Short mmCIF file of C-alpha atoms and ligand atoms in Angstrom, two decimals:
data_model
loop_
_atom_site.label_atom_id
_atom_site.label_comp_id
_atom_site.label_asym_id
_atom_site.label_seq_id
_atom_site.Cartn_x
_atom_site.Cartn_y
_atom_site.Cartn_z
CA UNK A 1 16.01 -16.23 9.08
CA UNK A 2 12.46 -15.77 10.37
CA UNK A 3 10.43 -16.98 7.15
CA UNK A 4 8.34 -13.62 7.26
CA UNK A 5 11.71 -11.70 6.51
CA UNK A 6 12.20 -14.32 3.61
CA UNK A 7 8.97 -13.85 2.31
CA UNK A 8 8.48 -10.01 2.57
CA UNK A 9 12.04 -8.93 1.49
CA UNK A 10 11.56 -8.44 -1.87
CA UNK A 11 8.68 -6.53 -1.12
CA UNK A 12 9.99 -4.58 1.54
CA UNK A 13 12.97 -3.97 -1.27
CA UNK A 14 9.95 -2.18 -3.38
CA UNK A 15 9.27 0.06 -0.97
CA UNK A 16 6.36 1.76 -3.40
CA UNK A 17 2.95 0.22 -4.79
CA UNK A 18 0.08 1.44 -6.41
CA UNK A 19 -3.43 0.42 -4.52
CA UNK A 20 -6.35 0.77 -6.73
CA UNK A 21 -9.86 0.63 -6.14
CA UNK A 22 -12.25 0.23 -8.72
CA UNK A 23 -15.69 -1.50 -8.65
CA UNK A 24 -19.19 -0.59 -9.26
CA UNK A 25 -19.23 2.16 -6.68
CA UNK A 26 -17.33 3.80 -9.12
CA UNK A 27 -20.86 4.83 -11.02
CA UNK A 28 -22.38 6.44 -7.42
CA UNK A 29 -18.94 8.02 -7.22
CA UNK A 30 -19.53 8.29 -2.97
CA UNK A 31 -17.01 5.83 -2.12
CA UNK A 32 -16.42 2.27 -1.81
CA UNK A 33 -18.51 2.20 1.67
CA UNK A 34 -21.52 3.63 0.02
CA UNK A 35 -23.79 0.44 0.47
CA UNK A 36 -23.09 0.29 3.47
CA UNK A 37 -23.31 3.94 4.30
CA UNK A 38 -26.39 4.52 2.02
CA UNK A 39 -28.60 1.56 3.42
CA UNK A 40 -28.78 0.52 0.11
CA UNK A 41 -30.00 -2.69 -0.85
CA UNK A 42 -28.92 -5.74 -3.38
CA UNK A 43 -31.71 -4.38 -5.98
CA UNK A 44 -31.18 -1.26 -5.82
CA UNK A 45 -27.06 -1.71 -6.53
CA UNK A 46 -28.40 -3.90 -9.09
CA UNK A 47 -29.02 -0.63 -11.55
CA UNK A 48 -25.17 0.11 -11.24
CA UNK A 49 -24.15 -3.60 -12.24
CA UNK A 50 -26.39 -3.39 -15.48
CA UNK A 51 -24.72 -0.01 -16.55
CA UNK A 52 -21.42 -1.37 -15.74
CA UNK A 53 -19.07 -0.14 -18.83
CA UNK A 54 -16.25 1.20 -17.81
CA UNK A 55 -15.27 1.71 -21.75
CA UNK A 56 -11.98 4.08 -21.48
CA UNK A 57 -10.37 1.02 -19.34
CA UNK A 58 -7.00 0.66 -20.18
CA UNK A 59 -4.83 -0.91 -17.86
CA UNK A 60 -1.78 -1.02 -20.10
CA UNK A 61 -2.11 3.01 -19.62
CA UNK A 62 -2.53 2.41 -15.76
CA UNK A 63 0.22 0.04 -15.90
CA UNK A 64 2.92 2.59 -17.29
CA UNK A 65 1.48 5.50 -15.38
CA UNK A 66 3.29 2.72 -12.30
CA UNK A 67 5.97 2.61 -13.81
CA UNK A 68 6.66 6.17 -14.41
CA UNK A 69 5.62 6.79 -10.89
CA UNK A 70 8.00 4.04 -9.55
CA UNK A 71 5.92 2.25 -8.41
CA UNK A 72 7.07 -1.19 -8.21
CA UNK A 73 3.97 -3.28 -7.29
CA UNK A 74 0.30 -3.02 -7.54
CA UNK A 75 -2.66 -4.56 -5.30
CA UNK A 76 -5.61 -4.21 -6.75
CA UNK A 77 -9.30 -5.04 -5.21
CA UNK A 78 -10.66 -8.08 -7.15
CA UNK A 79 -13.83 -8.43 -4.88
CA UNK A 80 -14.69 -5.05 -2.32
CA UNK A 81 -16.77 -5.44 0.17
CA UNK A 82 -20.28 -5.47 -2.21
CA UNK A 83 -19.47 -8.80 -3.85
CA UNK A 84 -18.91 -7.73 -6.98
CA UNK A 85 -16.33 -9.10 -8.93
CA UNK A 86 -13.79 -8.18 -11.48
CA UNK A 87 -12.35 -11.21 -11.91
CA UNK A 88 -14.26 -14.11 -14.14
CA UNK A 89 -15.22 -16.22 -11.49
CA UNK A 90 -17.25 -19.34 -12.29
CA UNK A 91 -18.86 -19.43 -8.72
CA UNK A 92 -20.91 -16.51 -9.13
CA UNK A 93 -22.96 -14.42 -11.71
CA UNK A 94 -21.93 -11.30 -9.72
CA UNK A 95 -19.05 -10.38 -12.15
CA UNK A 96 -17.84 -8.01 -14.92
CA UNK A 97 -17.98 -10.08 -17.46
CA UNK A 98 -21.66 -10.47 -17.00
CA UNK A 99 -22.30 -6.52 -16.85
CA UNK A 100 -22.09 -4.12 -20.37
CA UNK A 101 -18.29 -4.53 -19.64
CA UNK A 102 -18.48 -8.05 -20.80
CA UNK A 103 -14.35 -8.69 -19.91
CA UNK A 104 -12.48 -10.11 -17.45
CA UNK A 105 -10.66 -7.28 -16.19
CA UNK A 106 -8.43 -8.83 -13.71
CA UNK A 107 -7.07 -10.83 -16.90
CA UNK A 108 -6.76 -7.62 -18.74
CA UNK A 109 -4.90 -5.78 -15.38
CA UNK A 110 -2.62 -8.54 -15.06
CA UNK A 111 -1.42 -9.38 -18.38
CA UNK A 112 -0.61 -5.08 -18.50
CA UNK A 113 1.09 -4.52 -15.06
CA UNK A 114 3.06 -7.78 -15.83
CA UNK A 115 4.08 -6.21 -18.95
CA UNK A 116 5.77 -3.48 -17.47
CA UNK A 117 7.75 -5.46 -14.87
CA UNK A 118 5.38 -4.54 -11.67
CA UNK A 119 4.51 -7.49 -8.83
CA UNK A 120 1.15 -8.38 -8.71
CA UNK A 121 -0.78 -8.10 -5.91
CA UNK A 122 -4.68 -9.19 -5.14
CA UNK A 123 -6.76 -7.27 -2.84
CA UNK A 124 -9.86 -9.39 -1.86
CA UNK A 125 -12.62 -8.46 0.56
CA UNK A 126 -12.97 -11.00 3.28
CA UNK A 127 -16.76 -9.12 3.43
CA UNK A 128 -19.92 -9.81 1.24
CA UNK A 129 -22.96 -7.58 1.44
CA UNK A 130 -23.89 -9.29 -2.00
CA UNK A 131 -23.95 -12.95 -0.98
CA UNK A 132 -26.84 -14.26 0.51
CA UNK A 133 -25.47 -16.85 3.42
CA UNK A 134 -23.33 -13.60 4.64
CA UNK A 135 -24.39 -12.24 8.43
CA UNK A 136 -26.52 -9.04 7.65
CA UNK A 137 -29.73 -8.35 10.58
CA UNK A 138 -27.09 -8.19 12.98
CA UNK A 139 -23.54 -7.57 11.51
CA UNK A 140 -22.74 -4.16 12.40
CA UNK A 141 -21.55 -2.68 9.08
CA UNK A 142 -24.05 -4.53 6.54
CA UNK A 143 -26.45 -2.61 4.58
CA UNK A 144 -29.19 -4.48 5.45
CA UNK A 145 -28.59 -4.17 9.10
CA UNK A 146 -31.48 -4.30 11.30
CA UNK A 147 -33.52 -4.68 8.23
CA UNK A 148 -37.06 -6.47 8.86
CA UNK A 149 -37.08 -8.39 6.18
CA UNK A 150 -33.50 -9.80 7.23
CA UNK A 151 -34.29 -10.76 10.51
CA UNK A 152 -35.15 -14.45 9.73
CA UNK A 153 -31.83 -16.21 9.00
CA UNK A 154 -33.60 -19.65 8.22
CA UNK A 155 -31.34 -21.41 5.69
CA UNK A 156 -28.80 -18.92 6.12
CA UNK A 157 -25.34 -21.25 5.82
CA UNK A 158 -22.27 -18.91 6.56
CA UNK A 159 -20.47 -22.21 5.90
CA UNK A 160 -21.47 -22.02 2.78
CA UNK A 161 -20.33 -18.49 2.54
CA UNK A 162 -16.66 -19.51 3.83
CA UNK A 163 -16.88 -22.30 1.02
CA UNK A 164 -17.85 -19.55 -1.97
CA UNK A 165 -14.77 -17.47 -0.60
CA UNK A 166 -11.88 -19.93 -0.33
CA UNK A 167 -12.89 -21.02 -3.88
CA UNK A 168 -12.55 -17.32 -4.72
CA UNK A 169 -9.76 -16.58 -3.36
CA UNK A 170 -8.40 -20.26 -5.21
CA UNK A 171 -9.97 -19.27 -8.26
CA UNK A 172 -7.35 -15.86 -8.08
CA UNK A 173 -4.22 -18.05 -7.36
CA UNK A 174 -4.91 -20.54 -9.95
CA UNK A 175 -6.22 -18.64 -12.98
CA UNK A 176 -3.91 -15.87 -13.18
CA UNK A 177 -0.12 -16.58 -13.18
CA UNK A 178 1.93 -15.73 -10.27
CA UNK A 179 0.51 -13.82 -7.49
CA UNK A 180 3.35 -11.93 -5.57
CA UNK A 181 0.68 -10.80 -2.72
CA UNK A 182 -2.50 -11.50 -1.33
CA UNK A 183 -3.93 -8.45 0.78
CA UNK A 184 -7.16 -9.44 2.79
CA UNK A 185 -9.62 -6.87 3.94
CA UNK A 186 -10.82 -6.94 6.94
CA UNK A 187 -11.30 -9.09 10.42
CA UNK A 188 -13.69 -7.41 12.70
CA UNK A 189 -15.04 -7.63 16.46
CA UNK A 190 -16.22 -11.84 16.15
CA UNK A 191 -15.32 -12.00 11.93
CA UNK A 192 -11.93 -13.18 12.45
CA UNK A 193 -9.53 -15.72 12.31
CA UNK A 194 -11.10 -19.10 12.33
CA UNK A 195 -14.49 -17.77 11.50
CA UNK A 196 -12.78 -17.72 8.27
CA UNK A 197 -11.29 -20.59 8.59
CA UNK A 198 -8.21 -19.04 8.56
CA UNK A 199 -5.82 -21.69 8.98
CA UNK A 200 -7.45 -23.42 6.15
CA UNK A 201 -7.27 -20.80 3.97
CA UNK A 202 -3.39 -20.24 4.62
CA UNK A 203 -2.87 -23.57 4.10
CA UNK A 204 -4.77 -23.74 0.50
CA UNK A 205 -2.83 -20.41 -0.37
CA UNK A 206 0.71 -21.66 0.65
CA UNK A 207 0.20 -24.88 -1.36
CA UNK A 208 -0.73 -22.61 -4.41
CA UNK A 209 1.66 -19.74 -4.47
CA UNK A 210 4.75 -20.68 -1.69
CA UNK A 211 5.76 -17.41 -2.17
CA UNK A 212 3.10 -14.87 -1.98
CA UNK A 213 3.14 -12.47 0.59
CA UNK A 214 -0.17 -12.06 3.06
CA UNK A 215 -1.05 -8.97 5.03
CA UNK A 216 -2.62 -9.55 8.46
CA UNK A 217 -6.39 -8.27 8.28
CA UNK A 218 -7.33 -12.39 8.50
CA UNK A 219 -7.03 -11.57 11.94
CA UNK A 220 -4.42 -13.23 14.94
CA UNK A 221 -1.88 -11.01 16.16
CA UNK A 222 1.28 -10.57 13.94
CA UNK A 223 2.71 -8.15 17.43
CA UNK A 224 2.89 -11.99 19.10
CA UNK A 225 6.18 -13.88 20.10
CA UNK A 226 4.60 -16.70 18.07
CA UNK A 227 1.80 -15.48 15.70
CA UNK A 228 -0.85 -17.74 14.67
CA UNK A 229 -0.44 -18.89 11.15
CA UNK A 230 -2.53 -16.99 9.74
CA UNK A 231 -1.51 -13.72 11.54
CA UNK A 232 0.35 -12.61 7.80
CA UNK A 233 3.56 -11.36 6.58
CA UNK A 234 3.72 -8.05 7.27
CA UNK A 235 1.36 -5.48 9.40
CA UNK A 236 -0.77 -2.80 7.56
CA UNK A 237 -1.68 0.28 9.09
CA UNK A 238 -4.07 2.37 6.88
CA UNK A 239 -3.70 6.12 6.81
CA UNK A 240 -1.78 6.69 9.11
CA UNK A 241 2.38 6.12 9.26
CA UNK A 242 3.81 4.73 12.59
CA UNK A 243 5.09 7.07 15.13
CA UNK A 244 7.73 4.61 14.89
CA UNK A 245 8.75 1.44 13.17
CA UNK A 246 6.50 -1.69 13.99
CA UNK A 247 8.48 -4.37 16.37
CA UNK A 248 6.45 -7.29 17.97
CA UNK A 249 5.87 -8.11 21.56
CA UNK A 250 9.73 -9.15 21.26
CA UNK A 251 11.03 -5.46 19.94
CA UNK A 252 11.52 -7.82 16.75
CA UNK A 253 11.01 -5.18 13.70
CA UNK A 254 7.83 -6.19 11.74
CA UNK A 255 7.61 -5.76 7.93
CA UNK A 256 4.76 -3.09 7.43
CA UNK A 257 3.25 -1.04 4.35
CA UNK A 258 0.90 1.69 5.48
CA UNK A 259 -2.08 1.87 2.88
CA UNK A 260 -3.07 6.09 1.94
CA UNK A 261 -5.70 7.70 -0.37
CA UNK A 262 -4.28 10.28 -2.47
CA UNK A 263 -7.53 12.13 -1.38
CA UNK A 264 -9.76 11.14 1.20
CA UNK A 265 -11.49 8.13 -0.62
CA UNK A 266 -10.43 4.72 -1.68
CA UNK A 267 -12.62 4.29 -3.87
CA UNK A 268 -13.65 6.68 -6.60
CA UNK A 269 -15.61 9.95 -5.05
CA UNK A 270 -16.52 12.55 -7.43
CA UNK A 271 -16.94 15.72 -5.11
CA UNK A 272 -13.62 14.82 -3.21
CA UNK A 273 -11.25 16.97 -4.76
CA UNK A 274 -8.83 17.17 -1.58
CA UNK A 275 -6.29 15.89 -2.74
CA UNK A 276 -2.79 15.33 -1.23
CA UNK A 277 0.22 16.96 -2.72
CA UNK A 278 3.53 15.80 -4.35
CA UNK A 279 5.38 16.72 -1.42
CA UNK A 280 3.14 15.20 1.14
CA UNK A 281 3.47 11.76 -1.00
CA UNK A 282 7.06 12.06 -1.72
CA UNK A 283 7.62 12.71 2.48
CA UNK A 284 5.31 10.25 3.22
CA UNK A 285 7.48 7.58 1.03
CA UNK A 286 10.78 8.59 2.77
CA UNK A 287 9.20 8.50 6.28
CA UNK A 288 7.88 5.20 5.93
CA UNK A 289 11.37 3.94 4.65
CA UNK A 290 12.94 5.76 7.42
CA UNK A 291 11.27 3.31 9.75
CA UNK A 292 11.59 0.49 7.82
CA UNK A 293 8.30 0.32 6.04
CA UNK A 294 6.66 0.63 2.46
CA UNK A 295 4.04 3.05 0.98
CA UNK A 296 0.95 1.24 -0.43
CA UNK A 297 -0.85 4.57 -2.27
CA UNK A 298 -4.33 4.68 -3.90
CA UNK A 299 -6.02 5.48 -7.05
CA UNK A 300 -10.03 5.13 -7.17
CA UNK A 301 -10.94 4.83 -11.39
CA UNK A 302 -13.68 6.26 -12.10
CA UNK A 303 -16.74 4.49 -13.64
CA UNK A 304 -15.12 4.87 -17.24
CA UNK A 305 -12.28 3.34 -16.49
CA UNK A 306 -10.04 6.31 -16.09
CA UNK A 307 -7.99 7.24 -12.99
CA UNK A 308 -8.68 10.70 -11.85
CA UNK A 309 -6.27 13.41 -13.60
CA UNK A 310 -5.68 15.02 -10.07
CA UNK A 311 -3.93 11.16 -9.16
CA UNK A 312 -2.02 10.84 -12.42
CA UNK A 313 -0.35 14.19 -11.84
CA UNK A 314 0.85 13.34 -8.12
CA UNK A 315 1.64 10.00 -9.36
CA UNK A 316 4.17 11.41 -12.24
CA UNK A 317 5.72 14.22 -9.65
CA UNK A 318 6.27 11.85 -7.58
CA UNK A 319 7.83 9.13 -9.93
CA UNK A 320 9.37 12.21 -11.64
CA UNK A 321 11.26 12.99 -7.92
CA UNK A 322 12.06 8.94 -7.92
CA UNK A 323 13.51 8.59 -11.07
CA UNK A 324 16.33 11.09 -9.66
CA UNK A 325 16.45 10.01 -5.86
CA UNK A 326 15.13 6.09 -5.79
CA UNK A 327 18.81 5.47 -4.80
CA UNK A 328 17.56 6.84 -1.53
CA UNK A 329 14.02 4.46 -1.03
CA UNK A 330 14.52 1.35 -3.09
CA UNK A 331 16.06 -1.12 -1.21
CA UNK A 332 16.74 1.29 2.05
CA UNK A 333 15.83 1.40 5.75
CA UNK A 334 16.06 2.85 8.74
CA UNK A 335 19.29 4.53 9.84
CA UNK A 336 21.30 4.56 12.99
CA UNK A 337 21.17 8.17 13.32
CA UNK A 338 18.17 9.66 15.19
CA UNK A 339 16.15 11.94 13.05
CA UNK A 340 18.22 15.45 12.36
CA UNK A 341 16.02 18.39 12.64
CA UNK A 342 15.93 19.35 9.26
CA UNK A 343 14.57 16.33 7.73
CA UNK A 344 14.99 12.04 7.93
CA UNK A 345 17.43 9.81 7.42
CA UNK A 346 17.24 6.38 5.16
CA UNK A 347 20.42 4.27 4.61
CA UNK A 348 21.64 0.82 2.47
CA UNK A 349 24.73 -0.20 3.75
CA UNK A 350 27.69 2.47 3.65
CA UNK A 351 25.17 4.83 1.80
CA UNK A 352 23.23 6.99 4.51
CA UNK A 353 20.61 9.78 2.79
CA UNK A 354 20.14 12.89 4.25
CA UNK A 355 16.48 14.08 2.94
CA UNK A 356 16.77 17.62 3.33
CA UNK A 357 12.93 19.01 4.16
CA UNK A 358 14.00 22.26 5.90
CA UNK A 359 16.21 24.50 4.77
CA UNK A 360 17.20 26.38 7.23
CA UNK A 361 19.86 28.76 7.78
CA UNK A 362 23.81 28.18 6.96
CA UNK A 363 25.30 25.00 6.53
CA UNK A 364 23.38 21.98 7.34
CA UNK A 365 24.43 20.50 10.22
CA UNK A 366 24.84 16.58 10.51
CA UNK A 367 25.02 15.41 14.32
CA UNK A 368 27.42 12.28 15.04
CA UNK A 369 29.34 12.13 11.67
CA UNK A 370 32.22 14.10 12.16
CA UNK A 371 34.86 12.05 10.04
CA UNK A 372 32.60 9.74 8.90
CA UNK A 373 31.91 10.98 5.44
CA UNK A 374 33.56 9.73 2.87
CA UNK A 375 32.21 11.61 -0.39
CA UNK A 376 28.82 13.64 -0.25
CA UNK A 377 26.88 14.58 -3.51
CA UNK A 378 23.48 16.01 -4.06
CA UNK A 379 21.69 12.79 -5.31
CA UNK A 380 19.17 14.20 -8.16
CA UNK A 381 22.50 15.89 -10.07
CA UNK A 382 25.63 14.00 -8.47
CA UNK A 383 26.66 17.13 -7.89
CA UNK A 384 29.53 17.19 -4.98
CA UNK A 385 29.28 18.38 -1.81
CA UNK A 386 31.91 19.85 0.32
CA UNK A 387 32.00 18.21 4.09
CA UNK A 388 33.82 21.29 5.75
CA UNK A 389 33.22 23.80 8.53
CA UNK A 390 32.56 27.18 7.19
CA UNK A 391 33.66 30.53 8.79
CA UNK A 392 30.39 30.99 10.37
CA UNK A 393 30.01 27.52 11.72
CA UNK A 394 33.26 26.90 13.34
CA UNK A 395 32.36 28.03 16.84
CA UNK A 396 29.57 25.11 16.52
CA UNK A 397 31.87 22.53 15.26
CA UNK A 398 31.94 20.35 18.61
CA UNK A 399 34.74 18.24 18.89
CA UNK A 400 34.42 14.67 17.90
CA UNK A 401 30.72 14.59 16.53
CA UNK A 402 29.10 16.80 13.93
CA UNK A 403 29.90 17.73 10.27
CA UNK A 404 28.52 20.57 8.27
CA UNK A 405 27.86 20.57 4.22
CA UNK A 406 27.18 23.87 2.57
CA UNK A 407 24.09 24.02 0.46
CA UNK A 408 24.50 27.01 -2.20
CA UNK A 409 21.51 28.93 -2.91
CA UNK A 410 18.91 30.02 -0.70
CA UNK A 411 16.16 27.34 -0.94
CA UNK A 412 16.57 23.74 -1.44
CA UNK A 413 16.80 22.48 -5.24
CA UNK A 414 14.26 20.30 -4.79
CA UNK A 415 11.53 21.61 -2.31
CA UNK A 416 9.94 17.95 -2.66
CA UNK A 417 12.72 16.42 -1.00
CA UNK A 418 16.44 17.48 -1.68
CA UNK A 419 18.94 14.13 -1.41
CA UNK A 420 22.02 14.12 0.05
CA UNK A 421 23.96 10.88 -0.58
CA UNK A 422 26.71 10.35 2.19
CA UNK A 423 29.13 7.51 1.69
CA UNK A 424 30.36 7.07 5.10
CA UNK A 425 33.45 4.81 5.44
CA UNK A 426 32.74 1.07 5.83
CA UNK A 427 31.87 -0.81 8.25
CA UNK A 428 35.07 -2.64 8.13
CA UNK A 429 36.73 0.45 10.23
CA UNK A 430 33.56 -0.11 12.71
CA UNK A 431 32.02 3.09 11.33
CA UNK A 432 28.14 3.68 10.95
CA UNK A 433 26.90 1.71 7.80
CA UNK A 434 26.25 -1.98 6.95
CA UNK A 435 22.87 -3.75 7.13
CA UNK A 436 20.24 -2.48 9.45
CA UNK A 437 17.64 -5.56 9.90
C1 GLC B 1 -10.71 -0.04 5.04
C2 GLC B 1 -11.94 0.22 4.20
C3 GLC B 1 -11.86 -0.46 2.87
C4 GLC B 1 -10.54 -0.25 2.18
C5 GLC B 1 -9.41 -0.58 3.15
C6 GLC B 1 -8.05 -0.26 2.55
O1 GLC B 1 -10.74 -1.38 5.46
O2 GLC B 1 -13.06 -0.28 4.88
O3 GLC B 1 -12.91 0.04 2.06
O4 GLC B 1 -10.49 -1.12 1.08
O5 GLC B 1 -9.53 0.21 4.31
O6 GLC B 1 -7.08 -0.52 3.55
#
């Protein structure tokens, strides 16, 4: 089996993580970009690391508020693209333990999300506006771009730079237990691939944690026949979900997670209050499944240490609609079917879910699986379902190919997402079900 499958299935199992986002540009409250945005300089971020006391943080109360979302793992972003560190590293000052926080709080996070049975996963900015041997005059997205006084690069040592980071990044997979994934962030126009030494790095990783799982913002091209080894494990589109499923340049399927902010901010922004809903999450989980892909989703903390209330109550609908349907994401795919009109399809083996978005009119109406279905139940109750042709259906009932199942009651039960689970007779009689890869 192709060694990325090997690696990623687990994770691609999951289907759901938590993202989090949490740094000093908490305190500002504009966003993780705000440095960058802002023009604002080393000394003057400098007031925001000596406040730094974030003293509701409880991850043990992040950690179940996972859990009860369903979320299964968690990446969360040790280093963002500032510099600053959560994690105690002993290559730099530029840490929480030296700020009012005085803690380690990757230590803290890890030892709490462990706890509660989720994967661990380290996000870790490949970027470094704080570090002084890091491109800045004429890099395109540092704060001190075109800056005067960061013209002269004498004794700058990127080198050096590369050096700081792959002890980082060795620091994270030596100090704290079992890392299930490493997410990198981000390669851009020349900063990529061997400019961070790429190989290297993998190489150091692989030694450390064979298993871990790598996304592929180091840079190659994970689309190729034959990536480069550095290219990652699975493909990470950010706000956005595939028209389709990802394949390579092959049509081999790609493992892929597509990254979303619950608003319209990674990390914590005080005046954005737009918010997704519920629904939009929970349909956003089964149409990445549907194509074979997992839902990374994001919480920003806010300088206290507290995850917005707006977040925590999407999170808990959402794990609230799980803990009734997860039948119908955990450990499910893509389906034969095309997509039905009235919703999407995921399937595991003999068990193909109808989620139910539109109501409609009448019976719904299930192209291609005329004989097919074995048992049908509403998923969130067990409820059963009758797979028959009703009076006002039967001129519709082409031969050979569709099946109808009454739903009583004129909205769906669950306007999230209502579950039908269809066991469709095995695979041994050649009829739609077993593995999809
Ligand atoms: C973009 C943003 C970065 C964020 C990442 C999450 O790269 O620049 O701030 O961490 O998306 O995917």
């Amino acid at each position: 089996m192709n060694p990325r499958f090997e690696r990623t299935a687990t994770l691609m199992e999951d289907r759901f993580g938590l993202f989090i986002h949490w740094g000093l540009y908490a305190i500002p409250a504009r966003g993780e970009w705000v440095r960058s945005q802002e023009r604002i300089s080393n000394e003057q971020y400098q007031t925001y690391f000596e406040e730094f006391n974030p003293s509701l943080y409880d991850p043990r109360s992040w950690a179940k508020a996972a859990k009860a979302a369903g979320q299964k793992y968690v990446v969360i972003t040790t280093k963002h693209h500032d510099g600053f560190c959560l994690f105690d590293s002993k290559l730099t000052d530029y840490k929480a333990v030296n700020t009012p926080a005085d803690r380690d709080l990757i230590r803290e996070f890890v030892d709490a999300f462990r706890e509660e049975g989720i994967a661990i996963g380290f996000y870790y900015s490949l970027i470094d506006w704080y570090h002084a041997d890091y491109p800045a005059y004429n890099d395109r997205i540092h704060p001190m771009r075109g800056a005067e006084s960061f013209k002269d690069t004498t004794g700058k040592d990127f080198n050096r730079y590369l050096d700081y980071m792959h002890g980082q990044v060795k620091e994270l997979l030596t100090n704290y237990g079992k890392i299930d994934i490493m997410w990198f962030d981000f390669s851009y126009d020349d900063m990529t691939g061997e400019v961070w030494r790429a190989t290297e790095l993998i190489e150091m990783i692989r030694s450390l944690q064979p298993d871990i799982v790598i996304d592929n913002r180091l840079g190659g091209n994970i689309m190729a026949a034959e990536p480069e080894v550095y290219a990652g494990d699975f493909y990470s589109p950010e706000q956005i979900i595939p028209p389709r499923g990802i394949v390579n340049e092959l049509g081999e399927p790609v493992p892929w997670e597509a990254c979303i902010t619950l608003n319209g901010n990674w990390g914590y922004h005080a005046a954005d209050s737009a918010y997704k809903s519920p629904r939009q999450v929970v349909r956003a989980l089964v149409e990445c499944v549907s194509k074979n892909g997992n839902l990374l989703l994001n919480v920003g903390p806010d300088a206290r240490g507290d995850i917005p209330k707006e977040s925590l109550y999407i999170l808990s609908a959402v794990g609230e609609w799980l803990r009734r349907n997860g039948e119908s994401i955990y450990g499910c795919g893509i389906a034969e079917l095309d997509k039905p009109e009235w919703g999407r399809y995921t399937q595991k083996g003999n068990k193909l879910y109808a989620h139910v978005f539109d109501r409609g009119i009448g019976p719904i109406y299930f192209q291609g699986l005329k004989g097919r279905i074995k048992r049908a139940r509403l998923l969130a109750d067990g409820s059963e379902l009758k797979v028959e042709t009703p009076w006002m259906a039967e001129q519709y009932s082409d031969t050979g190919s569709g099946a109808f199942i009454h739903l009583a009651g004129g909205d769906l039960p669950d306007e999230l997402d209502t579950v039908i689970e269809l066991e469709l007779y095995s695979s041994e009689t050649g009829e739609l079900g077993g593995e999809k890869a």
